Amino acid sequence: MIRVRLAPTGVFGRDHSWAVIESAAPAPRWRIREDPRALWVVVGDLRVRIGRDPCRIAFETPGGDRLAADTLSKGMSWDGAEVRCYKQLREGDHVFGLGERGGGLDKRGAVWLNWNHDAAEHEPWTDPLYQSHPFFFVLNNGTAYGIFFDNAHRSSFDMGKLAREYYSFGADGGELNYYIIPGPSPKDVLRRYGELVGTTPLPPSWALGYQQSRFSYSSAASVRRIARRLRAGRVPCDAIYLDIHYMDGFRCFTWNKQRFARPARLMRDLDKLGYRAVCIVDPGIRKEPGYRVYDEGLAGDHFCRNDGGAAYVGKVWPGETVFPDYTRSATRRWWGDVHRELVETGVAGIWNDMNEPADFTFSHGTVPMTVRHNNDGEPADHRACHNVYGMQMSRATFEGLRRMRPNERPFVLTRAGYAGVQRYAAVWTGDNLSSWEHLRMSIPMLLNMGLSGICFCGADVGGFRGRPSPELYARWLQLGVFYPLYRTHTAGGPQQDPAAFGGAHLRLNRRAVELRYRLSPYIYSQMRECEASGMPLLRPLLLEFPDHPEVHKCDDVFMFGDQLLVAPVVHEGAKTRTLTLPSGEWYAFEGGERYEGRREYEIRVGPATIPIFARAGAVIPMQDVLQHLDRRPPEQLTLRVFPGNGGGRYYNDDGVNYAYREGAFLLEEYGVARSARSLAVRLIRRTGHEEFGPRSYAVRFVGVPDAPARVLYDGKPIRPFAGTRGWRRADRGWRYDRRGRAVCITSRAWREGAVFDVQFRP
Ligand code: MIG
């Protein structure tokens, strides 16, 4: 990666970033070459060409391609406090990333703003939304490079709207300071961007289950009611959210004494039912002498000031409010510590809302630009700090939870954020609407968030404003199985949860949520990849198939991890679903039917159908349905194996703490091979600790049209069972499931290197 900084006056300002993390990697070796027209910086296999007159920067790959080349006419520019950089757009360039956006997957041809905004009534064309991610990559013919413009001021990206032949990015203050991130593949760009700004740490395993929220479950009794209703309906669920009505007069860190008389007891009872509680915390602190948080904050100088020097007073839910200055490290520390009571009450996770910050005083929705911030020791006004306010709030929360519960991974959910916010919090996409259009819109929005480093994200299932029809809700719950953050949330109105739409829909909805739980070993294994390499769980086809131009605009088909492709049903009353599969061979996830890539299919869909396809040779680790995810390893790990040559992996740890970073985990890697007369899966490697492994394995080869002749383990035949009698207790055995067209093997143990080999008659 190469960094460019511009100092129009010849003097650089402070070198400070909210996004970029320290790197342990040694600085690369570089050389400089000069000729009369240009200066060349040569680093690794990249060459930077800096033209002398005019000063223009471009990057050259070993193949001689010029990437991210400044336009000849403009290059870098400044005008007062404004800075801007213009670069060439080529025919065939597509633009991805830029964080949370409405509209299609490809961001070329429009202007995008970064100015965190409480976009309460947003529509697919609304911009900006709640987050700022000044990062994008350009993909052309399979080759990508990325740009990260590390500037937290209001910024804009004109991706070829003003002119077809160039794009530009700039801000109304701060430094022209950007990184060029080489590919060649989009995955390479994402991995490097993750090294620059950090990746999504593994969340506690419960946070990957289904979550239920509402504005608000406004009394302990209503919380207990929803908790019981989901368990009675056997709808798996791991978390229940408390929105602002749990507070006393919307004062953060208080409880309403009438409606939540004994919160610790409520938390204990929820815990007994297998739920974690997540409580909302807003930044706006009620201005009221005698209210502990206000008094402490004032005494500690923790609130943002207006230019006159007094604490700035705005208006949010509690009435007159002051705003903690999270850009000040002492304030972050204090804010983290203020959570102690919630933690001691037994609250598991913290939900940060309104942290753009939202202020009802002005029609522009936020605090005045003259509001002062500490800005990590170099005081500045709100223009410099607006876009990082929410991220620093979540950081303060995350770090506070870590200090108070050192042996547990924090769970923080945030609405606002800046590049790197993924280190601290999951992100949800704010106040969407109960409509089919908003259901569809969530897909490219979350895909581009994943392409911007925000792996742990989701939209409100069922829509926040409005009422979904039972059908819309069911389809949304089916789509949400693949949202990394799987949460129903709604703004009051009728109950909106899997059990709220009557018997037939309860069954339908339960099935969707159950699929999430059956896939949880796969999901957890893939989330480990988010932390390790920056690869998102929910990812567009272009990440796996960058050289298939036909998938670049694919907005309603996506990959779930690297093995599964999903074509969710996104239209009302749909009886069929049309899709084109990328190249290769594909298998229906449920029935195992074979499909060929690069062909269009129209498949029939019933109310319960979720069209999912597996890559040839995929291994998908699964488990039986649980009502909530506890920390134990699955009793039995089911590996669904698809015909072909390929493989897969299973990762597990205790799901709670960070000991996995010191080796307390289990990783199994499998290889699948197919020949004319056999299908085989090998445990290639087992690393780590067996205590995190299952008690037994169920290997299910799907898409097998005929009963095999025999099945071998480690070269020796294993016992066939005709039916299911004695099956569960058998140490090892196999049977053929004719209806499911699957060979099922059960085995207590699986030695590293050993192969299950299904052999057919010649
Ligand atoms: O002014 O806390 O996006 O999820 O339920 C509205 C109440 C404030 C906006 C959030 C929404 C939340 C609601 N909040």
CSV table of N, CA and C and ligand atoms in Angstrom, one decimal, residues 118 130 215 243-244 280 282 317 351 353-354 360 415 428 430-431 460 464 487 489, ligand 1:
chain,number,residue,atom,x,y,z
A,118,ASP,N,-28.8,11.0,10.6
A,118,ASP,CA,-29.9,10.3,11.2
A,118,ASP,C,-31.0,10.3,10.1
A,130,TYR,N,-26.1,6.8,7.7
A,130,TYR,CA,-25.6,7.0,9.0
A,130,TYR,C,-24.1,6.8,9.1
A,215,PHE,N,-39.2,-1.3,19.4
A,215,PHE,CA,-39.2,0.1,20.0
A,215,PHE,C,-40.6,0.3,20.6
A,243,ASP,N,-35.2,-1.1,24.2
A,243,ASP,CA,-35.1,0.2,23.6
A,243,ASP,C,-35.4,1.2,24.7
A,244,ILE,N,-35.4,2.5,24.3
A,244,ILE,CA,-35.3,3.6,25.2
A,244,ILE,C,-36.3,3.6,26.4
A,280,ILE,N,-30.2,-0.3,24.9
A,280,ILE,CA,-29.8,0.8,24.1
A,280,ILE,C,-29.2,1.9,25.0
A,282,ASP,N,-27.9,6.0,24.3
A,282,ASP,CA,-27.8,7.1,23.4
A,282,ASP,C,-26.7,8.0,23.9
A,317,TRP,N,-34.1,12.8,22.9
A,317,TRP,CA,-35.2,12.2,23.7
A,317,TRP,C,-35.5,12.7,25.1
A,351,TRP,N,-26.3,-1.2,22.8
A,351,TRP,CA,-26.8,-0.8,21.5
A,351,TRP,C,-26.6,0.7,21.4
A,353,ASP,N,-27.3,4.1,19.6
A,353,ASP,CA,-28.2,4.8,18.7
A,353,ASP,C,-27.9,6.3,18.7
A,354,MET,N,-28.4,7.0,17.7
A,354,MET,CA,-28.4,8.5,17.7
A,354,MET,C,-27.0,9.1,17.7
A,360,PHE,N,-32.2,17.2,17.7
A,360,PHE,CA,-33.5,17.6,17.1
A,360,PHE,C,-33.6,19.2,17.1
A,415,ARG,N,-25.1,2.6,15.2
A,415,ARG,CA,-25.8,3.1,14.0
A,415,ARG,C,-24.8,3.9,13.2
A,428,TRP,N,-26.0,-1.8,12.3
A,428,TRP,CA,-27.3,-2.0,11.6
A,428,TRP,C,-27.7,-0.8,10.8
A,430,GLY,N,-30.2,1.2,10.3
A,430,GLY,CA,-31.1,2.2,10.7
A,430,GLY,C,-32.6,2.0,10.3
A,431,ASP,N,-33.3,3.1,10.2
A,431,ASP,CA,-34.7,3.0,10.1
A,431,ASP,C,-35.2,2.8,8.7
A,460,ASP,N,-32.9,-4.1,9.8
A,460,ASP,CA,-34.1,-4.5,10.6
A,460,ASP,C,-35.0,-5.5,9.8
A,464,PHE,N,-38.5,-1.3,9.9
A,464,PHE,CA,-38.7,-0.6,11.1
A,464,PHE,C,-40.0,0.2,11.1
A,487,ARG,N,-31.5,-9.7,13.1
A,487,ARG,CA,-32.4,-9.1,14.1
A,487,ARG,C,-33.7,-8.5,13.6
A,489,HIS,N,-36.5,-5.8,14.2
A,489,HIS,CA,-36.8,-4.6,15.0
A,489,HIS,C,-37.9,-3.9,14.3
B,1,MIG,O1,-35.5,8.8,17.2
B,1,MIG,O2,-34.7,4.4,20.2
B,1,MIG,O3,-32.8,3.9,14.6
B,1,MIG,O4,-33.8,1.6,15.9
B,1,MIG,O5,-35.8,2.1,17.8
B,1,MIG,C1,-35.6,7.4,17.1
B,1,MIG,C2,-35.7,4.5,19.3
B,1,MIG,C3,-34.6,6.8,17.9
B,1,MIG,C4,-33.8,5.3,16.2
B,1,MIG,C5,-33.3,4.0,15.9
B,1,MIG,C6,-34.3,2.9,16.1
B,1,MIG,C7,-34.8,3.0,17.6
B,1,MIG,C8,-35.3,4.4,17.9
B,1,MIG,N1,-34.3,5.4,17.5
